[in-house]
């Protein structure tokens, strides 16, 4: 055996609740003023939600506006007070207390970001990594792809059946590659273990819960060549019944699910979180650009997997470094050539990335940052930075 594991959490996990609230603030401000600058953090503990950080926008939000954003975000997630869980077992919107500690963004940052030339300087220094692999249809590693599929299935059921399940869900998938060589060459052989933890109402027996979740696993359409329900080890609520959940029993904070949001631990990740930040913050926009490049390189057949690293200096538009690493899986062009080509062909400034993916225009039918926070920053085919619109360019090299 050669095993690799990734985990995923649902939108109802307290850390994800914090991310979603923060990105709903980003959406609200950018939709009203596309030049808004946002760097807020959200902390959820018990029935209290604390919002802090910096904001610069022509669109002003009141304390009541922030309270509405919090309540509407949590209601959309599934904490709407309509479940069969008591106020002691699960967060209810009537009990919420929202504290707001937001201030104006520092002019020291503004002077470097919003430049007179119209260019946008990087909103911070930092490193970002984008990754892609041919292991799954999404050009993502197998473990996180299937953990997401399972999490989505159970979460959708929980939202539709609040009299049975809660929305604070975790899934985990272990892939067996059988050998290190297969791992390095993106050849998963089987799903070795599935772990799912989901809260259930107090009167549901553990055996009934496990039967229900097992049925949902079988309905998830995991690839038959990898998943054999008679061989895969399946662990459902391994500690037993799990009733108490939400921020009442586990606090949440923005930026604490970076591995879940990205590549499941399969590749390096950057130094900062994406949620809560506007598009000038390269922790966010740099990841999207690097993922887009890596995905198009792999989809063009130039490698089985690829890591693209970008780095930036605060206030400087051009990246300070760009590198491509196909981890020895190149098919015909080496990493030096690909790195040089990317540097010469794509500006990769915050302004270029913003325009390429319309990051200043979140909207229904395009993307919303709150939805990205809920579903993962990469790997969802409807995101603009997941488009395979540079394949022909890379194939022509």
Short mmCIF file of C-alpha atoms in Angstrom, two decimals:
data_model
loop_
_atom_site.label_atom_id
_atom_site.label_comp_id
_atom_site.label_asym_id
_atom_site.label_seq_id
_atom_site.Cartn_x
_atom_site.Cartn_y
_atom_site.Cartn_z
CA UNK A 1 0.00 0.00 0.00
CA UNK A 2 0.90 3.65 -0.52
CA UNK A 3 -1.76 5.84 1.06
CA UNK A 4 -2.65 9.53 0.85
CA UNK A 5 -5.53 11.26 2.67
CA UNK A 6 -7.45 14.53 2.34
CA UNK A 7 -10.32 15.96 4.37
CA UNK A 8 -13.17 18.37 3.58
CA UNK A 9 -15.62 20.28 5.78
CA UNK A 10 -19.08 21.53 4.87
CA UNK A 11 -20.30 25.12 4.85
CA UNK A 12 -21.77 24.47 8.30
CA UNK A 13 -18.38 23.96 9.96
CA UNK A 14 -17.67 26.98 12.21
CA UNK A 15 -14.46 27.87 10.35
CA UNK A 16 -16.37 27.87 7.06
CA UNK A 17 -19.16 29.94 8.62
CA UNK A 18 -16.53 32.57 9.43
CA UNK A 19 -15.16 32.45 5.87
CA UNK A 20 -18.62 32.71 4.33
CA UNK A 21 -19.64 35.67 6.50
CA UNK A 22 -16.37 37.44 5.64
CA UNK A 23 -16.80 36.85 1.92
CA UNK A 24 -20.44 37.93 2.00
CA UNK A 25 -19.08 41.25 3.27
CA UNK A 26 -16.62 41.29 0.33
CA UNK A 27 -19.45 40.55 -2.13
CA UNK A 28 -21.71 43.22 -0.64
CA UNK A 29 -19.06 45.93 -0.83
CA UNK A 30 -17.68 45.05 -4.27
CA UNK A 31 -21.13 44.79 -5.85
CA UNK A 32 -21.89 48.31 -4.58
CA UNK A 33 -18.41 49.71 -5.25
CA UNK A 34 -16.02 47.64 -7.38
CA UNK A 35 -13.06 49.64 -6.03
CA UNK A 36 -13.76 48.64 -2.43
CA UNK A 37 -10.78 47.44 -0.44
CA UNK A 38 -11.54 44.80 2.16
CA UNK A 39 -9.40 42.85 4.62
CA UNK A 40 -11.68 41.70 7.42
CA UNK A 41 -11.58 38.74 9.77
CA UNK A 42 -14.48 36.94 11.42
CA UNK A 43 -14.46 34.99 14.67
CA UNK A 44 -17.46 32.87 15.63
CA UNK A 45 -17.69 31.57 19.19
CA UNK A 46 -20.85 30.44 20.88
CA UNK A 47 -23.61 32.79 19.74
CA UNK A 48 -21.22 35.70 19.21
CA UNK A 49 -19.79 36.84 15.87
CA UNK A 50 -16.87 39.27 15.93
CA UNK A 51 -15.93 41.15 12.74
CA UNK A 52 -12.66 43.08 12.64
CA UNK A 53 -10.15 44.44 10.14
CA UNK A 54 -9.92 47.17 7.52
CA UNK A 55 -12.36 48.43 4.90
CA UNK A 56 -12.21 51.29 2.37
CA UNK A 57 -15.37 51.74 0.29
CA UNK A 58 -17.76 54.36 -1.02
CA UNK A 59 -20.53 52.03 0.14
CA UNK A 60 -20.98 52.42 3.88
CA UNK A 61 -22.48 49.64 5.96
CA UNK A 62 -24.13 50.22 9.33
CA UNK A 63 -24.01 47.95 12.36
CA UNK A 64 -27.51 46.77 11.39
CA UNK A 65 -26.25 45.96 7.87
CA UNK A 66 -23.48 43.77 9.27
CA UNK A 67 -25.95 42.03 11.56
CA UNK A 68 -28.19 41.28 8.58
CA UNK A 69 -25.23 39.94 6.59
CA UNK A 70 -24.34 37.59 9.45
CA UNK A 71 -27.90 36.32 9.95
CA UNK A 72 -28.58 35.88 6.25
CA UNK A 73 -25.27 34.09 5.71
CA UNK A 74 -25.88 31.66 8.56
CA UNK A 75 -29.48 31.06 7.46
CA UNK A 76 -28.30 30.21 3.93
CA UNK A 77 -25.76 27.79 5.38
CA UNK A 78 -28.52 26.02 7.31
CA UNK A 79 -28.50 27.73 10.72
CA UNK A 80 -31.97 29.22 10.21
CA UNK A 81 -33.68 28.09 13.43
CA UNK A 82 -35.87 25.62 11.54
CA UNK A 83 -34.00 22.44 12.41
CA UNK A 84 -34.99 19.92 15.04
CA UNK A 85 -31.91 20.73 17.13
CA UNK A 86 -32.41 22.71 20.33
CA UNK A 87 -30.77 26.04 21.10
CA UNK A 88 -28.35 24.20 23.34
CA UNK A 89 -27.37 21.74 20.60
CA UNK A 90 -26.99 24.08 17.63
CA UNK A 91 -26.68 27.77 16.75
CA UNK A 92 -30.00 29.59 16.32
CA UNK A 93 -30.18 33.04 14.64
CA UNK A 94 -32.38 34.58 17.33
CA UNK A 95 -29.55 34.28 19.85
CA UNK A 96 -26.84 35.95 17.76
CA UNK A 97 -24.81 38.88 19.00
CA UNK A 98 -22.68 40.66 16.37
CA UNK A 99 -19.69 42.82 17.34
CA UNK A 100 -18.08 45.03 14.66
CA UNK A 101 -14.52 46.37 14.93
CA UNK A 102 -13.77 47.58 11.40
CA UNK A 103 -11.60 50.58 10.60
CA UNK A 104 -10.40 52.44 7.49
CA UNK A 105 -7.63 50.76 5.49
CA UNK A 106 -4.20 52.27 6.13
CA UNK A 107 -3.16 55.01 3.65
CA UNK A 108 0.31 53.44 3.71
CA UNK A 109 -1.18 50.48 1.85
CA UNK A 110 -3.45 52.57 -0.41
CA UNK A 111 -0.54 54.58 -1.83
CA UNK A 112 1.03 51.43 -3.26
CA UNK A 113 -2.11 49.62 -4.34
CA UNK A 114 -4.10 52.27 -6.23
CA UNK A 115 -1.47 53.77 -8.51
CA UNK A 116 -1.90 56.94 -10.60
CA UNK A 117 -1.08 55.02 -13.78
CA UNK A 118 -4.17 52.88 -13.28
CA UNK A 119 -2.06 49.87 -12.40
CA UNK A 120 -2.78 48.00 -9.17
CA UNK A 121 0.10 47.21 -6.86
CA UNK A 122 -0.01 44.01 -4.85
CA UNK A 123 -1.99 44.54 -1.66
CA UNK A 124 0.58 42.58 0.32
CA UNK A 125 3.78 40.63 -0.09
CA UNK A 126 3.57 36.86 -0.17
CA UNK A 127 3.84 33.55 -1.99
CA UNK A 128 1.09 31.60 -3.74
CA UNK A 129 0.99 28.10 -5.23
CA UNK A 130 -1.40 26.79 -7.86
CA UNK A 131 -1.60 23.07 -8.53
CA UNK A 132 -3.25 20.72 -11.01
CA UNK A 133 -3.23 16.97 -11.54
CA UNK A 134 -4.80 14.63 -14.08
CA UNK A 135 -6.02 12.23 -11.36
CA UNK A 136 -9.66 13.36 -11.50
CA UNK A 137 -12.01 15.11 -13.91
CA UNK A 138 -11.57 18.43 -12.06
CA UNK A 139 -7.78 18.26 -12.58
CA UNK A 140 -7.50 17.97 -8.81
CA UNK A 141 -5.92 15.29 -6.61
CA UNK A 142 -8.19 12.26 -6.19
CA UNK A 143 -8.49 12.32 -2.39
CA UNK A 144 -9.89 15.85 -2.08
CA UNK A 145 -12.06 15.45 -5.19
CA UNK A 146 -13.91 12.47 -3.73
CA UNK A 147 -13.97 13.88 -0.19
CA UNK A 148 -15.73 16.93 -1.65
CA UNK A 149 -18.22 14.80 -3.54
CA UNK A 150 -19.13 12.97 -0.35
CA UNK A 151 -19.32 16.14 1.72
CA UNK A 152 -21.58 17.81 -0.86
CA UNK A 153 -23.89 14.78 -0.90
CA UNK A 154 -24.31 14.62 2.88
CA UNK A 155 -24.58 18.40 3.25
CA UNK A 156 -27.32 18.63 0.59
CA UNK A 157 -29.25 15.90 2.40
CA UNK A 158 -28.80 17.65 5.76
CA UNK A 159 -30.11 20.95 4.40
CA UNK A 160 -33.12 19.21 2.89
CA UNK A 161 -33.82 17.14 6.06
CA UNK A 162 -33.16 19.42 9.08
CA UNK A 163 -35.32 17.09 11.17
CA UNK A 164 -32.62 14.40 10.80
CA UNK A 165 -29.13 15.85 10.25
CA UNK A 166 -27.19 18.99 11.08
CA UNK A 167 -25.00 20.87 8.61
CA UNK A 168 -21.65 20.73 10.49
CA UNK A 169 -20.11 17.87 8.50
CA UNK A 170 -16.63 16.47 7.88
CA UNK A 171 -15.51 13.92 5.30
CA UNK A 172 -12.16 12.28 4.70
CA UNK A 173 -10.92 10.02 1.90
CA UNK A 174 -7.78 7.89 1.80
CA UNK A 175 -6.51 6.84 -1.63
CA UNK A 176 -4.33 3.77 -2.10
CA UNK A 177 -1.81 4.20 -4.92
CA UNK A 178 -0.21 0.81 -4.16
CA UNK A 179 3.28 2.26 -4.73
CA UNK A 180 5.22 5.53 -4.52
CA UNK A 181 5.78 5.31 -8.27
CA UNK A 182 2.04 5.27 -8.91
CA UNK A 183 1.60 8.22 -6.52
CA UNK A 184 4.24 10.22 -8.37
CA UNK A 185 2.64 9.37 -11.72
CA UNK A 186 -0.95 10.20 -10.70
CA UNK A 187 -2.28 6.64 -10.79
CA UNK A 188 -4.72 6.08 -7.89
CA UNK A 189 -5.71 2.43 -7.57
CA UNK A 190 -8.53 2.39 -5.02
CA UNK A 191 -10.39 4.29 -2.34
CA UNK A 192 -8.98 2.69 0.78
CA UNK A 193 -10.94 4.46 3.55
CA UNK A 194 -13.88 6.85 3.86
CA UNK A 195 -14.59 8.73 7.09
CA UNK A 196 -17.76 10.80 7.54
CA UNK A 197 -18.91 12.62 10.66
CA UNK A 198 -22.33 14.26 10.63
CA UNK A 199 -24.55 15.48 13.49
CA UNK A 200 -27.90 13.79 13.95
CA UNK A 201 -30.94 14.64 16.06
CA UNK A 202 -31.00 13.20 19.55
CA UNK A 203 -33.71 10.63 18.90
CA UNK A 204 -31.93 9.03 15.92
CA UNK A 205 -30.20 5.76 16.75
CA UNK A 206 -26.57 5.48 15.70
CA UNK A 207 -27.34 2.40 13.59
CA UNK A 208 -30.01 4.33 11.67
CA UNK A 209 -27.62 7.24 11.12
CA UNK A 210 -24.89 4.95 9.81
CA UNK A 211 -27.31 3.22 7.47
CA UNK A 212 -28.49 6.60 6.16
CA UNK A 213 -24.95 7.91 5.55
CA UNK A 214 -23.90 4.62 3.97
CA UNK A 215 -26.82 4.93 1.54
CA UNK A 216 -25.69 8.46 0.65
CA UNK A 217 -22.15 7.19 0.03
CA UNK A 218 -23.49 4.62 -2.43
CA UNK A 219 -25.49 7.36 -4.20
CA UNK A 220 -22.50 9.68 -4.59
CA UNK A 221 -21.32 8.10 -7.87
CA UNK A 222 -17.75 7.60 -6.80
CA UNK A 223 -15.73 6.08 -9.66
CA UNK A 224 -16.44 2.36 -9.84
CA UNK A 225 -12.87 1.54 -10.80
CA UNK A 226 -11.73 2.98 -7.44
CA UNK A 227 -14.63 2.39 -5.07
CA UNK A 228 -15.74 -1.08 -4.03
CA UNK A 229 -18.18 -0.84 -1.10
CA UNK A 230 -17.26 -4.40 -0.12
CA UNK A 231 -13.57 -3.55 0.16
CA UNK A 232 -13.39 0.13 1.11
CA UNK A 233 -13.19 0.73 4.84
CA UNK A 234 -16.09 3.01 5.81
CA UNK A 235 -16.16 4.80 9.18
CA UNK A 236 -19.31 6.79 9.98
CA UNK A 237 -19.37 8.84 13.18
CA UNK A 238 -16.66 6.57 14.61
CA UNK A 239 -17.01 7.95 18.15
CA UNK A 240 -20.77 7.33 18.17
CA UNK A 241 -23.66 9.78 18.16
CA UNK A 242 -22.78 13.39 17.39
CA UNK A 243 -25.61 15.76 18.34
CA UNK A 244 -24.07 19.00 19.67
CA UNK A 245 -22.48 21.02 16.87
CA UNK A 246 -21.96 24.49 15.32
CA UNK A 247 -20.05 27.37 16.94
CA UNK A 248 -21.81 26.62 20.23
CA UNK A 249 -19.48 23.67 20.59
CA UNK A 250 -16.51 24.52 18.35
CA UNK A 251 -15.38 28.08 17.55
CA UNK A 252 -14.65 29.22 14.02
CA UNK A 253 -12.16 31.64 12.48
CA UNK A 254 -11.45 32.91 8.96
CA UNK A 255 -8.49 31.39 7.16
CA UNK A 256 -8.24 28.22 9.21
CA UNK A 257 -9.16 25.77 6.44
CA UNK A 258 -6.48 26.54 3.85
CA UNK A 259 -5.78 22.89 3.01
CA UNK A 260 -9.49 22.15 2.63
CA UNK A 261 -9.85 25.24 0.45
CA UNK A 262 -6.98 24.30 -1.85
CA UNK A 263 -5.48 20.94 -2.77
CA UNK A 264 -6.03 18.71 0.23
CA UNK A 265 -2.39 18.74 1.33
CA UNK A 266 -1.19 17.23 -1.96
CA UNK A 267 0.81 20.31 -2.95
CA UNK A 268 2.37 23.35 -1.26
CA UNK A 269 0.06 26.23 -0.38
CA UNK A 270 0.71 29.94 -0.04
CA UNK A 271 1.32 31.95 3.07
CA UNK A 272 -2.12 33.49 3.47
CA UNK A 273 -5.84 32.83 3.30
CA UNK A 274 -8.15 33.89 0.48
CA UNK A 275 -11.46 34.52 2.21
CA UNK A 276 -12.19 37.98 3.63
CA UNK A 277 -9.96 39.79 1.10
CA UNK A 278 -10.62 41.82 -2.04
CA UNK A 279 -8.92 41.02 -5.35
CA UNK A 280 -5.92 43.34 -4.79
CA UNK A 281 -4.76 40.96 -2.07
CA UNK A 282 -2.55 38.55 -4.00
CA UNK A 283 -3.14 35.77 -1.47
CA UNK A 284 -6.45 35.53 -3.29
CA UNK A 285 -5.85 36.65 -6.88
CA UNK A 286 -2.39 35.06 -7.09
CA UNK A 287 -3.78 31.66 -6.12
CA UNK A 288 -6.45 31.93 -8.82
CA UNK A 289 -3.91 32.86 -11.50
CA UNK A 290 -1.47 30.13 -10.46
CA UNK A 291 -4.22 27.50 -10.42
CA UNK A 292 -5.40 28.61 -13.88
CA UNK A 293 -1.89 28.28 -15.29
CA UNK A 294 -1.24 24.89 -13.71
CA UNK A 295 -4.60 23.51 -14.83
CA UNK A 296 -4.15 24.62 -18.44
CA UNK A 297 -0.61 23.20 -18.56
CA UNK A 298 -1.84 19.78 -17.35
CA UNK A 299 -4.99 19.86 -19.51
CA UNK A 300 -2.79 20.61 -22.54
CA UNK A 301 -0.97 17.33 -21.90
CA UNK A 302 2.37 18.93 -21.04
CA UNK A 303 2.53 17.18 -17.65
CA UNK A 304 0.60 14.84 -15.37
CA UNK A 305 0.78 17.35 -12.52
CA UNK A 306 2.08 20.86 -12.11
CA UNK A 307 2.84 23.43 -9.41
CA UNK A 308 3.05 27.12 -10.32
CA UNK A 309 4.52 29.47 -7.72
CA UNK A 310 4.05 33.23 -7.78
CA UNK A 311 5.42 35.81 -5.35
CA UNK A 312 4.77 39.53 -4.91
CA UNK A 313 6.08 42.58 -3.06
CA UNK A 314 3.57 44.97 -1.50
CA UNK A 315 2.84 47.93 -3.75
CA UNK A 316 4.59 46.36 -6.78
CA UNK A 317 2.44 45.19 -9.67
CA UNK A 318 4.71 42.64 -11.36
CA UNK A 319 5.38 39.37 -9.55
CA UNK A 320 8.82 39.10 -8.01
CA UNK A 321 9.07 35.47 -9.15
CA UNK A 322 7.27 32.96 -11.34
CA UNK A 323 8.18 29.27 -11.52
CA UNK A 324 6.68 26.13 -13.02
CA UNK A 325 7.43 22.71 -11.52
CA UNK A 326 5.90 19.68 -13.19
CA UNK A 327 7.42 17.38 -10.57
CA UNK A 328 9.18 15.21 -13.13
CA UNK A 329 5.99 14.38 -15.05
CA UNK A 330 6.75 16.60 -18.07
CA UNK A 331 5.85 15.02 -21.41
CA UNK A 332 8.00 17.08 -23.80
CA UNK A 333 8.92 20.53 -22.43
CA UNK A 334 11.06 21.10 -19.35
CA UNK A 335 10.26 23.36 -16.40
CA UNK A 336 12.80 25.99 -17.44
CA UNK A 337 11.08 26.45 -20.80
CA UNK A 338 7.59 26.54 -19.27
CA UNK A 339 8.63 29.02 -16.57
CA UNK A 340 10.20 31.32 -19.15
CA UNK A 341 7.13 31.07 -21.40
CA UNK A 342 4.73 31.95 -18.58
CA UNK A 343 6.86 34.94 -17.53
CA UNK A 344 6.95 36.30 -21.10
CA UNK A 345 3.33 35.55 -22.01
CA UNK A 346 1.25 36.60 -18.98
CA UNK A 347 1.59 39.89 -17.10
CA UNK A 348 0.23 38.38 -13.86
CA UNK A 349 -0.18 41.78 -12.24
CA UNK A 350 -3.16 42.18 -9.88
CA UNK A 351 -4.83 44.32 -12.56
CA UNK A 352 -4.27 41.67 -15.25
CA UNK A 353 -5.64 38.93 -12.99
CA UNK A 354 -8.62 41.10 -11.99
CA UNK A 355 -9.52 41.76 -15.64
CA UNK A 356 -8.91 38.16 -16.74
CA UNK A 357 -11.38 36.71 -14.22
CA UNK A 358 -13.52 39.81 -13.51
CA UNK A 359 -12.66 39.59 -9.85
CA UNK A 360 -14.07 43.07 -9.22
CA UNK A 361 -17.52 42.00 -10.44
CA UNK A 362 -18.84 39.18 -8.23
CA UNK A 363 -22.41 38.41 -9.21
CA UNK A 364 -24.94 35.62 -9.59
CA UNK A 365 -24.27 33.63 -12.75
CA UNK A 366 -20.56 34.55 -12.67
CA UNK A 367 -19.35 33.80 -9.16
CA UNK A 368 -19.83 35.07 -5.62
CA UNK A 369 -16.97 35.06 -3.14
CA UNK A 370 -19.27 33.66 -0.43
CA UNK A 371 -20.03 30.67 -2.68
CA UNK A 372 -16.30 30.17 -3.27
CA UNK A 373 -15.74 30.23 0.49
CA UNK A 374 -18.36 27.52 0.92
CA UNK A 375 -17.23 25.23 -1.92
CA UNK A 376 -13.45 25.62 -1.95
CA UNK A 377 -11.22 28.20 -3.62
CA UNK A 378 -10.26 25.94 -6.53
CA UNK A 379 -11.50 22.84 -8.31
CA UNK A 380 -15.07 23.90 -9.15
CA UNK A 381 -15.52 24.02 -12.92
CA UNK A 382 -17.86 27.03 -12.89
CA UNK A 383 -15.24 29.39 -11.41
CA UNK A 384 -13.68 31.77 -13.99
CA UNK A 385 -10.15 30.72 -12.97
CA UNK A 386 -11.02 27.10 -13.76
CA UNK A 387 -11.59 27.78 -17.49
CA UNK A 388 -9.47 25.79 -19.92
CA UNK A 389 -9.07 28.70 -22.31
CA UNK A 390 -5.29 28.55 -22.73
CA UNK A 391 -5.02 24.89 -23.76
CA UNK A 392 -4.40 25.63 -27.43
CA UNK A 393 -1.72 28.16 -26.55
CA UNK A 394 0.15 25.60 -24.46
CA UNK A 395 -0.44 22.78 -26.96
CA UNK A 396 1.15 24.92 -29.65
CA UNK A 397 4.47 25.21 -27.85
#
